[in-house]
Coordinates of C-alpha atoms in Angstrom, one line a residue:
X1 CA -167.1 111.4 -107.6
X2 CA -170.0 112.9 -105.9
X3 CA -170.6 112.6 -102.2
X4 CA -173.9 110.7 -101.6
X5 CA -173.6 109.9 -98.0
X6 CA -173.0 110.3 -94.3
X7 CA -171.5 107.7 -92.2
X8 CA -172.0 107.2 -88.3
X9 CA -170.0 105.4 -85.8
X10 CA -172.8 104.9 -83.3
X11 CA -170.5 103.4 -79.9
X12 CA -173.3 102.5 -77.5
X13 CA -173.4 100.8 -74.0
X14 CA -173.6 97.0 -75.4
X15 CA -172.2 97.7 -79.2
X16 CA -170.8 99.7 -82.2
X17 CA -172.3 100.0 -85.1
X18 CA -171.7 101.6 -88.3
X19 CA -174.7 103.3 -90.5
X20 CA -174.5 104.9 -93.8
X21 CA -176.6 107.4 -94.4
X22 CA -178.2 108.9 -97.8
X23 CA -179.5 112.4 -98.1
X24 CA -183.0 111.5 -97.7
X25 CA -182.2 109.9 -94.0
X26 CA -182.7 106.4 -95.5
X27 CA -179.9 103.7 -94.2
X28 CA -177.9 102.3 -97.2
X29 CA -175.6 100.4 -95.3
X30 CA -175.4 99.1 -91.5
X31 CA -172.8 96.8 -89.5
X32 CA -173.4 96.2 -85.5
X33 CA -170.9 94.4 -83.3
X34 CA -171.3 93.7 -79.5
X35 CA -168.8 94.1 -76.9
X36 CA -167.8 92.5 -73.7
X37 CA -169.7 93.7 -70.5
X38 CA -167.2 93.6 -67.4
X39 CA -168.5 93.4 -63.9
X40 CA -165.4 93.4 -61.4
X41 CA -167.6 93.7 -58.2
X42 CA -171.2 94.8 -57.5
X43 CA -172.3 98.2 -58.4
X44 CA -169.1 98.1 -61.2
X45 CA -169.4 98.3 -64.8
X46 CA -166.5 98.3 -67.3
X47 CA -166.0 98.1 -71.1
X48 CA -162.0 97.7 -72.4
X49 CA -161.3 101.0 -74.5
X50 CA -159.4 99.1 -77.0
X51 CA -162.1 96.1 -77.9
X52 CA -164.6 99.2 -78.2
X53 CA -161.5 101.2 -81.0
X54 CA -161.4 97.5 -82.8
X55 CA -165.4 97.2 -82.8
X56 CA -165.2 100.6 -84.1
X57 CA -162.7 99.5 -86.8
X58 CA -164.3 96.8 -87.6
X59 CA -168.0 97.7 -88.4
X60 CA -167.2 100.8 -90.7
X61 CA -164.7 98.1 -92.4
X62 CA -168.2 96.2 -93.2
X63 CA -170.4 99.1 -94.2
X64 CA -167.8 100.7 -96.5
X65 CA -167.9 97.3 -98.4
X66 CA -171.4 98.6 -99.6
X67 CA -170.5 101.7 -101.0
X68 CA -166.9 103.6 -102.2
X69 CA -165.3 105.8 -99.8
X70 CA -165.0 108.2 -102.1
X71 CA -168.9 108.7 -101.8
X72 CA -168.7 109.5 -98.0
X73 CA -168.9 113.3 -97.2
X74 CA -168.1 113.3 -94.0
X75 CA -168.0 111.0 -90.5
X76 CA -169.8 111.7 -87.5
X77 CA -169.7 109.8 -83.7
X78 CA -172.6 109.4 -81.2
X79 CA -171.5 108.1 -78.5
X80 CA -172.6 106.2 -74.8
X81 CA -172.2 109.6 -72.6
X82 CA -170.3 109.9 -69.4
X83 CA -168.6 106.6 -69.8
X84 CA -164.7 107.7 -69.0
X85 CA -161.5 106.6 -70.8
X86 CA -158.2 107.8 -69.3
X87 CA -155.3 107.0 -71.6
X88 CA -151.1 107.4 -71.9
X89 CA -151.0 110.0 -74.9
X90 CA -147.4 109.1 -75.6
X91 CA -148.3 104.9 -76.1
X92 CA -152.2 105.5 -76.8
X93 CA -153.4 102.6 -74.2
X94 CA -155.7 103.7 -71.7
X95 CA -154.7 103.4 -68.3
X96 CA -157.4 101.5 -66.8
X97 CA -161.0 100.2 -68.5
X98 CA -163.3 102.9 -69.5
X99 CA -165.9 103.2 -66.5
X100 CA -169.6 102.7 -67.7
X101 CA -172.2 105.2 -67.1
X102 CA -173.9 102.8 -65.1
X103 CA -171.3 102.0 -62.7
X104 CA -171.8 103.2 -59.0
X105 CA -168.4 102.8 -57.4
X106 CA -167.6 106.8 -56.9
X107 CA -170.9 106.4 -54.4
X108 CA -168.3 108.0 -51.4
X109 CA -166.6 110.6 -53.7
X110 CA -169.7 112.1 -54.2
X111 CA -171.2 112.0 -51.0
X112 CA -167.8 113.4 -49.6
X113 CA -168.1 116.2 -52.2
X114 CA -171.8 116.7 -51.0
X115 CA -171.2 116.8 -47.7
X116 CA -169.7 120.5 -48.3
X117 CA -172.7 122.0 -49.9
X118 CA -175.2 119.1 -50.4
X119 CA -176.2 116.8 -53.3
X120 CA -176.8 120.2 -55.9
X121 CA -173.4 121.8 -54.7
X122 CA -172.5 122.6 -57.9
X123 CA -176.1 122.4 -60.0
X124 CA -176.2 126.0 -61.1
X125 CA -173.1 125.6 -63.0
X126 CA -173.0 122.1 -64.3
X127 CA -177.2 121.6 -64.6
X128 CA -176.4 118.5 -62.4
X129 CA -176.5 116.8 -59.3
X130 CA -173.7 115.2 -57.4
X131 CA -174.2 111.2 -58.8
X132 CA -172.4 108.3 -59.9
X133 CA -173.5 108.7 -63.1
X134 CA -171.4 111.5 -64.7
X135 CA -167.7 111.6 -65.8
X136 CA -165.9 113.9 -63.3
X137 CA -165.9 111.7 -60.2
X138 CA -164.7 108.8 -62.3
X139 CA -161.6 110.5 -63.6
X140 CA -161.2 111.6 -59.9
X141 CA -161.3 107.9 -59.1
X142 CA -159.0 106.8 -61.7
X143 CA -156.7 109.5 -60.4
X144 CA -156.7 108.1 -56.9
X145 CA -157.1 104.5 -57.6
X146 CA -154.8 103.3 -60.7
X147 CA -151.4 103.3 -60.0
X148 CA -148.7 105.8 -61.3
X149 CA -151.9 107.4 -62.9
X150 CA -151.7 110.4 -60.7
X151 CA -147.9 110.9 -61.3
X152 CA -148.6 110.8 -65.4
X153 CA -151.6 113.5 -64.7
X154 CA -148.6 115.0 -63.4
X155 CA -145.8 115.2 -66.2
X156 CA -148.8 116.1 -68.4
X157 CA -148.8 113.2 -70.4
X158 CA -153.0 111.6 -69.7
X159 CA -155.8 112.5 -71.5
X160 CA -159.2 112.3 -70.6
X161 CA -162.6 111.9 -73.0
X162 CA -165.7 110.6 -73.4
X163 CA -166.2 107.7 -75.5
X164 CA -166.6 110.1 -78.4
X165 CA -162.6 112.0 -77.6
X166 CA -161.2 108.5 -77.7
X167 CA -162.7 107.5 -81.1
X168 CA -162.1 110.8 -82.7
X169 CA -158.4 110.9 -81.3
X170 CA -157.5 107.4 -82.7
X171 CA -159.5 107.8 -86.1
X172 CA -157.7 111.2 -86.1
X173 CA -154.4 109.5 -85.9
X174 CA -153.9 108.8 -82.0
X175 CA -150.0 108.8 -80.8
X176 CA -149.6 110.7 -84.2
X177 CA -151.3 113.7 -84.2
X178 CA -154.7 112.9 -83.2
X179 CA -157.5 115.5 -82.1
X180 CA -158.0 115.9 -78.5
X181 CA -161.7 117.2 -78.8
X182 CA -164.7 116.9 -77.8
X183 CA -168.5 118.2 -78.3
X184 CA -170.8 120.4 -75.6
X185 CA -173.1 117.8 -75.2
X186 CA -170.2 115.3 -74.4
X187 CA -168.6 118.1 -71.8
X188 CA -171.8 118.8 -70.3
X189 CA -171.9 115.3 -69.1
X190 CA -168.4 115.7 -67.6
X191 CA -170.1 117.7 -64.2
X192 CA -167.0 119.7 -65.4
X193 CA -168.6 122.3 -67.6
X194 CA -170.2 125.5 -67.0
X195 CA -173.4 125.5 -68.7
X196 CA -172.8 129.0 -69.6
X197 CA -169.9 129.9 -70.9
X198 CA -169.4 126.5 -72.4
X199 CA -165.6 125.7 -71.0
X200 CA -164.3 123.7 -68.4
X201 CA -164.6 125.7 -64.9
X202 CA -161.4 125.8 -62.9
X203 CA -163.4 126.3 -59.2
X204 CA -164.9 122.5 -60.3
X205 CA -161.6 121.3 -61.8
X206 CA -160.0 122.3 -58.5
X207 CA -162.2 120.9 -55.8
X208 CA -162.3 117.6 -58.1
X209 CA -158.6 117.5 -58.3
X210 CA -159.0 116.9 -62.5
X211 CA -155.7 118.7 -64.3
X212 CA -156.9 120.8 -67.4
X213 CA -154.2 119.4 -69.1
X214 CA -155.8 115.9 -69.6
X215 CA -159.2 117.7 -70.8
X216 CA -160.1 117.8 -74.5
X217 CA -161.2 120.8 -76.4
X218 CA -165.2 121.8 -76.0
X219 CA -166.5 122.0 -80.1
X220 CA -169.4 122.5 -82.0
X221 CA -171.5 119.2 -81.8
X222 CA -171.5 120.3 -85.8
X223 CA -168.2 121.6 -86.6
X224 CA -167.5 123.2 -90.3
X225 CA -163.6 123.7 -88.7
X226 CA -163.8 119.6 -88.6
X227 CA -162.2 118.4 -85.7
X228 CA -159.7 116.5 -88.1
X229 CA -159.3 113.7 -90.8
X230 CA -159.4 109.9 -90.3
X231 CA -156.1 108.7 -91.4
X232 CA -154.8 106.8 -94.7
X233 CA -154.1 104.1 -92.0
X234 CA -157.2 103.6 -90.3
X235 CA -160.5 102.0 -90.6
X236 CA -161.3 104.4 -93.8
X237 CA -157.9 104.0 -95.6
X238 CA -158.9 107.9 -96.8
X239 CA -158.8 111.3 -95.1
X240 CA -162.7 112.3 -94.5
X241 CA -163.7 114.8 -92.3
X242 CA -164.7 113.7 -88.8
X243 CA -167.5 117.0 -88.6
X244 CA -170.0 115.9 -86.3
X245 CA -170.3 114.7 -82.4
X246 CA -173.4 114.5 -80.3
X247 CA -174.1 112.7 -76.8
X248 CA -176.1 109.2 -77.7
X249 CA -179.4 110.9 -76.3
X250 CA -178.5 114.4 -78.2
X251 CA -178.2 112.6 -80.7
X252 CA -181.3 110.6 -81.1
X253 CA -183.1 114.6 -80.4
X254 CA -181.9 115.7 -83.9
X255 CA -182.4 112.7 -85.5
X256 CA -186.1 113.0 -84.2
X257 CA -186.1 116.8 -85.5
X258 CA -187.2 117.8 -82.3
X259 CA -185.2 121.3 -83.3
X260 CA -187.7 123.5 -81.4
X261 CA -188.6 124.6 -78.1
X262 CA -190.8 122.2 -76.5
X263 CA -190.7 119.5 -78.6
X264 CA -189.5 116.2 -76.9
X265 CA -188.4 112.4 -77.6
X266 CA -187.9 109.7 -75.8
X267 CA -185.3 106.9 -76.1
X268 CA -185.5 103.1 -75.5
X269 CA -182.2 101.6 -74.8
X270 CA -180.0 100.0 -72.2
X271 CA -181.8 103.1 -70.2
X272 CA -184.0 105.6 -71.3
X273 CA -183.8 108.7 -72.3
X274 CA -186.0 111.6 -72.1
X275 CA -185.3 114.9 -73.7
X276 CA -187.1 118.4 -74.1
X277 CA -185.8 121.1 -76.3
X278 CA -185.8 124.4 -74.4
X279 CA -184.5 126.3 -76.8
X280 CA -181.7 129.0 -75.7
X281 CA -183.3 128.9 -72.3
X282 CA -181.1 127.2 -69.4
X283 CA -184.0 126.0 -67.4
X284 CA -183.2 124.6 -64.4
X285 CA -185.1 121.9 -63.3
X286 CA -187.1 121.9 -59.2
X287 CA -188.0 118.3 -59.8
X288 CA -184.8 116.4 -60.5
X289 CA -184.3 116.6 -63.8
X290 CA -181.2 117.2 -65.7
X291 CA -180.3 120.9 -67.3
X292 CA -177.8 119.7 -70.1
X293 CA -176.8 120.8 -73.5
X294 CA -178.9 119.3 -76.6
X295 CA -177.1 120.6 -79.0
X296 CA -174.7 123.4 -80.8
X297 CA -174.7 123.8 -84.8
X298 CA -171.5 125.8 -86.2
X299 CA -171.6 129.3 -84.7
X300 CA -175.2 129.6 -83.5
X301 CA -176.3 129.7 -80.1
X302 CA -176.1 127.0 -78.3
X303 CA -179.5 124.8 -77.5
X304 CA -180.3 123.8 -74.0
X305 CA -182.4 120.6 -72.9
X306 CA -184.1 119.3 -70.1
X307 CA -183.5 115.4 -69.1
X308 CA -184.7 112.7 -67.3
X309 CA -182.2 110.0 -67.3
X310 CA -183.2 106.1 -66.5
X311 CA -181.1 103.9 -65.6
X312 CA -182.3 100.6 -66.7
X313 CA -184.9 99.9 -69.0
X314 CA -183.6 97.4 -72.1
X315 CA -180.9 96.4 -69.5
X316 CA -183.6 94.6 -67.9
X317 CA -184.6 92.3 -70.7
X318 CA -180.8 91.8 -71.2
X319 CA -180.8 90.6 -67.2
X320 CA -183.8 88.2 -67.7
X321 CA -182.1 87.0 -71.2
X322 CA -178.6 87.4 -69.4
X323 CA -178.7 86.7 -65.7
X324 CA -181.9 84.4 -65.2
X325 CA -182.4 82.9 -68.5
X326 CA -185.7 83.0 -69.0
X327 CA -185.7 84.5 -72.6
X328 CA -183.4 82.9 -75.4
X329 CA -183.1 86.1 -76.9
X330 CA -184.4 89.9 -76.3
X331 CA -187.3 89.2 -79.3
X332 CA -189.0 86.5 -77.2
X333 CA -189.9 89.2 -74.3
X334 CA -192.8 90.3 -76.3
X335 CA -194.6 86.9 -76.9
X336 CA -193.8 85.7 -73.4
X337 CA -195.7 89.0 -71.9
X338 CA -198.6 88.2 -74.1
X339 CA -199.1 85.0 -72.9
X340 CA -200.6 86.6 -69.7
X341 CA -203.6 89.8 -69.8
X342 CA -201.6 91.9 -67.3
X343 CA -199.2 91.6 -64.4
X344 CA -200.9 89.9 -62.6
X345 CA -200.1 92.3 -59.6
X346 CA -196.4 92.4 -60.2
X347 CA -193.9 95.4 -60.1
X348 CA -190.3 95.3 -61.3
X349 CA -188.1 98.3 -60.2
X350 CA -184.9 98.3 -61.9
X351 CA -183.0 100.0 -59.7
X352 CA -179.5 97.8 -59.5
X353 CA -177.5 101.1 -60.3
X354 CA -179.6 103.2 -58.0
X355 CA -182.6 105.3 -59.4
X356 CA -181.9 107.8 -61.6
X357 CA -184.3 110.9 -62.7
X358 CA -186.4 112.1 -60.6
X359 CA -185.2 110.4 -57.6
X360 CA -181.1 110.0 -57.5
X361 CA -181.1 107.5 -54.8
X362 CA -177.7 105.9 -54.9
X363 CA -178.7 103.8 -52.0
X364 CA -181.9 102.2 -54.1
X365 CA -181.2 98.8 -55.8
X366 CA -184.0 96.3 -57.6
X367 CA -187.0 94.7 -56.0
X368 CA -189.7 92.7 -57.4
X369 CA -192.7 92.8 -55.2
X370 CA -196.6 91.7 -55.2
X371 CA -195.6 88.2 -56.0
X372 CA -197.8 85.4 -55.3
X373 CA -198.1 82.1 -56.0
X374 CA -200.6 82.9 -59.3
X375 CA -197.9 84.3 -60.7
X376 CA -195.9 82.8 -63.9
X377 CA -192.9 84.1 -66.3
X378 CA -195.4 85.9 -68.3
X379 CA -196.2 88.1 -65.8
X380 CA -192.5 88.6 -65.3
X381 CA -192.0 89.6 -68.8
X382 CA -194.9 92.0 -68.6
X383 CA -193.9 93.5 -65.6
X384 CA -190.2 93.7 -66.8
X385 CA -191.7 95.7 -69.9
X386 CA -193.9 97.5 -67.9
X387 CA -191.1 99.1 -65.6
X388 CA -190.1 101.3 -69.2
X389 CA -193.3 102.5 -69.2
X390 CA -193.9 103.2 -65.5
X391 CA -190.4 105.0 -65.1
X392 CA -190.8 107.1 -68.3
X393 CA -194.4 108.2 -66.7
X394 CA -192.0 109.9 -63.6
X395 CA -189.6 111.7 -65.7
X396 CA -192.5 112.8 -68.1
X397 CA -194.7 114.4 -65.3
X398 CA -191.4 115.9 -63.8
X399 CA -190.7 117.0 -67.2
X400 CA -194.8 118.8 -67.4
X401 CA -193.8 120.1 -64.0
X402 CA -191.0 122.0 -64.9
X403 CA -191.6 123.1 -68.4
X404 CA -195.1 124.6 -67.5
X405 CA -196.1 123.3 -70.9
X406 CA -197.9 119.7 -70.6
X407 CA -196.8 117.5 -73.5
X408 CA -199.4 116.4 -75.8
X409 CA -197.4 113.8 -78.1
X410 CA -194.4 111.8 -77.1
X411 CA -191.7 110.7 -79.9
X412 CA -189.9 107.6 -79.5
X413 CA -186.7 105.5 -80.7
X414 CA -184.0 103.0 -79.5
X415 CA -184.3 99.8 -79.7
X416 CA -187.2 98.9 -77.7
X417 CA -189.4 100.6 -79.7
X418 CA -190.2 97.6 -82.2
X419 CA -191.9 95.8 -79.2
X420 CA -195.3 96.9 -79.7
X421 CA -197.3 95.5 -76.2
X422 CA -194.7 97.8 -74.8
X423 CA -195.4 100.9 -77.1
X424 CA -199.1 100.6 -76.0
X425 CA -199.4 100.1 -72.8
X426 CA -196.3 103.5 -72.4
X427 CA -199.3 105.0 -74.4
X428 CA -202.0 103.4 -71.6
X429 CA -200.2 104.9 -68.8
X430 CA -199.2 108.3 -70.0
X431 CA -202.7 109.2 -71.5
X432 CA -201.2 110.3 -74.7
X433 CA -200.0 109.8 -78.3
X434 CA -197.0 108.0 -78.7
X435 CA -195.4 108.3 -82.7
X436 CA -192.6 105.7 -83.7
X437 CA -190.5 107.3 -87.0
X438 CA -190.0 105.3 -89.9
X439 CA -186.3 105.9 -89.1
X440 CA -186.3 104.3 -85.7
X441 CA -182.2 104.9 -85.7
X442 CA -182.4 108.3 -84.6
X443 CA -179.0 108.2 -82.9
X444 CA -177.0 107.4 -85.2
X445 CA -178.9 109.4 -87.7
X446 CA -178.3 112.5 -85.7
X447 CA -174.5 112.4 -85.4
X448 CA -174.9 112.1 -88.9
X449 CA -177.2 115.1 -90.0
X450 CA -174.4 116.6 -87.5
X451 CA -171.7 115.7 -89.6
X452 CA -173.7 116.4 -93.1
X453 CA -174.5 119.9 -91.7
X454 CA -170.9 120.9 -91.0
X455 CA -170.0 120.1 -94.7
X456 CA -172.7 121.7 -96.4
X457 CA -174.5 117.7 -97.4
X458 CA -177.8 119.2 -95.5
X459 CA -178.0 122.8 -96.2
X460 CA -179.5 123.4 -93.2
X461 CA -182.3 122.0 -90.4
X462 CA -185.0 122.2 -92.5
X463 CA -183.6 119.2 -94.5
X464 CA -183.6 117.5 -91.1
X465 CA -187.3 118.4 -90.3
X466 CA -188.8 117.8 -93.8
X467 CA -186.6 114.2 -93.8
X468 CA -189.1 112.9 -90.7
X469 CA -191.7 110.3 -91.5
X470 CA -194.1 108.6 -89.2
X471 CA -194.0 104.8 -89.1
X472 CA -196.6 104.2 -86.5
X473 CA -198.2 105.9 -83.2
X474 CA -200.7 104.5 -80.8
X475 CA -203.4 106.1 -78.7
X476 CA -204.0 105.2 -75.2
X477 CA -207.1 102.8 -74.8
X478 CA -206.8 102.3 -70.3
X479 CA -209.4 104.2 -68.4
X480 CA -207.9 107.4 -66.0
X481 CA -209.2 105.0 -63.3
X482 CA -207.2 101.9 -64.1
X483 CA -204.2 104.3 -64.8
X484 CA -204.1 105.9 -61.1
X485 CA -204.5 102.8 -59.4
X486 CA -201.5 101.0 -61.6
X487 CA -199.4 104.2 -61.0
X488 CA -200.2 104.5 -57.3
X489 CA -198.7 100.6 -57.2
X490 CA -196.0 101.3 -59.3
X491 CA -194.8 104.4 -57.0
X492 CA -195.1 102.1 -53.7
X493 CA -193.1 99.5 -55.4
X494 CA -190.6 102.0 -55.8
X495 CA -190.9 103.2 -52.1
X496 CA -189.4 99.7 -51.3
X497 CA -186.0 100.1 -53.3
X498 CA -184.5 103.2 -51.1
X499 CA -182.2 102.6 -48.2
X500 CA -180.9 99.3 -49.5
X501 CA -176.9 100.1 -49.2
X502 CA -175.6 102.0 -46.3
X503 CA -174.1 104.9 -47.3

């Protein structure tokens, strides 16, 4: 039977889904499943590795009910990046929860590890700064913190990964046999990975006190080798090819063919995500961006990025949904905003993990501010939509700053990008174009042009770049005036965030 399509697990922050793929880009198939959100104390954020391997089970269950398996030419993983899962290879159950990207509790690892060096100690070789965000202090915590964990690092029997090393290993057959890999964008994540050379660097390993042994192998994000088969026992009841891995924001830069230098996208999710393709240029960034990996094809040369990385953005409907109840459900944000003509002098700053890009102020956490008594949940809403917008403005002029090259047209995706008050007014503030794809699942179709390039299903990235369509784009209507003075209030709102927690 001939192969018609590509399948992605896409495991993000708040779900899993499942998407098949033709060879056009279009979605035959999709299956999404949510997951449980576990908050043990302030500033912690866990998911349970094993709810996240049964998710994953069971949405490609549901999508392969649309097609045969036997059409599928190969599987790829996007994945939520620097979320850490340490697990017992010998009886496959991780150890402790997998620790969320988001999640701020290895605040006085990193500020002991800065205190020998400062908050860039090891930027030139990792892209990165010292934060809470990224993988390496977390295993270091799990090390230190989970009992018996340490004295298993020990006899060699832990493994570490990424979300995407734990799906791979158990589709590849877990306790029996299953691949221990994982891609550069995944690794460069890790604050464990030398930019350069593309392995794991023993000085950082070291200082971090992280055994090699529990590391998995660094791989094309778009492997011909394959990293390995899914099992006759598994979710696909058929050996495919597991080809293709790519961070969740790598990812969504492929999917957007942004496959040359200069070209950028941003993504709307439970953060948001900008990226710029620098080519095979390791820029590193003077106004706190991140240097990372955007993507490696086969044996080519590897293709650097530059990132700004936002915490909270889609989160923060989620909270007002969520926490406050002030929305039934995500959808009604929209309608609610446009009940009111603007803010009505409000600012939201989402910083309850910190600020992220450009700032990396661990010691930041939310504020609303301006409030008066004229103000209603309408001009909540707005100003919770508004805070997208605003932040991405900072990461994009950071972004301008370092590249040299100002950027005339910004990409989007994620799943914010439907809400279209939003999508102007990011226009408004920016001053220029913004372009929604027909495909507005750029993640998941990444990891699978990943996959699909590995096996010869896309011939090579000019499938990719001629599969792109435009859905929609909007040009900014506010005056430069009006956009200063919104900005200059938006930038003293944030001013009020920092030195919230005592470090």
């Amino acid at each position: 039977m001939d192969k018609k399509y590509v399948l992605a697990i896409d495991q993000g922050t708040t779900s899993t889904r499942s998407i098949i793929f033709d060879h056009g880009g279009k979605i035959i198939a999709s299956y999404q499943k949510e997951h449980e959100q576990i908050y043990p104390k302030p500033g912690w954020v866990e998911h349970d590795p094993m709810e996240i391997w049964d998710r994953a089970k069971e949405v490609v269950q549901e999508t392969l009910r649309h097609v045969s398996v036997d059409e599928i030419a190969a599987v790829g993983i996007t994945n939520q990046r620097e979320t850490t899962v340490v697990w017992n290879k010998k009886t496959g159950k991780p150890v402790y929860n997998a620790i969320v990207w988001q999640d701020t509790r290895t605040d006085k690892i990193c500020n002991t590890l800065a205190a020998d060096g400062g908050q860039d100690r090891f930027r030139e070789k990792v892209g990165l700064p010292l934060a809470t965000y990224f993988s390496g202090p977390k295993v270091k915590w799990v090390l230190e913190n989970v009992d018996g964990a340490k004295e298993l690092a020990d006899k060699n029997e832990l493994l570490f990964g990424n979300i995407d090393s734990w799906l791979i290993w158990n589709l590849t057959g877990g306790v029996n046999g299953g691949s221990h890999v994982t891609d550069v964008t995944n690794a460069s994540r890790t604050m464990l990975m030398n930019l350069k050379t593309l392995q794991w660097d023993d000085e950082i390993l070291k200082i971090m006190g992280v055994p090699k042994s529990m590391l998995p192998e660094i791989r094309p994000s778009s492997d011909p080798k394959v990293y390995g088969h899914t099992t006759e026992n598994g979710p696909f009841k058929a050996r495919l090819p597991v080809s293709g891995d790519l961070g969740d924001q790598q990812a969504a830069t492929v999917g957007q063919a942004c496959l040359k230098p200069g070209e950028v996208k941003n993504t709307y999710g439970t953060g948001c995500f900008m990226i710029l393709n620098t080519g095979h240029e390791l820029v590193h960034s003077k106004n706190g961006l991140l240097t990372t990996l955007c993507y490696k094809f086969g044996d080519e040369k590897p293709v650097y990025a530059l990132e700004g990385s936002i915490a909270i953005t889609g989160a923060l409907v989620q909270w007002l949904r969520d926490n406050i109840g002030l929305i039934k459900s995500s959808d009604e944000v929209e309608g609610l905003a446009r009940t009111v003509e603007d803010n009505g002098g409000v600012y939201f700053v989402p910083a309850f993990s910190g600020l992220f890009a450009p700032y990396w102020r661990s010691d930041a956490r939310g504020a609303i501010v301006g409030m008066t008594r004229y103000v209603n949940k309408g001009h909540l809403a707005r100003a919770t939509l508004e805070a997208s917008a605003f932040q991405t403005k900072e990461v994009l002029d950071a972004m301008n700053a370092d590249s040299g090259v100002p950027i005339t047209t910004l990409k989007v995706d994620g799943g914010m990008v439907k809400n279209e008050l939003l999508m102007q007014f990011q226009s408004d503030i920016l001053g220029i174009p913004v372009v929604r794809p027909v495909v507005a699942e750029t993640t998941s179709l990444g990891a699978a042009y990943a996959a699909g390039l590995a096996v010869g299903f896309w011939k090579d990235t000019n499938d990719i770049i001629n599969n792109w369509q435009k859905d929609k784009d909007w040009s900014a209507k506010m005056s430069s005036d009006d956009r200063a003075k919104q900005y200059k209030l938006w930038k003293k709102a944030v001013t009020k965030t920092f030195d919230w927690v005592d470090e």
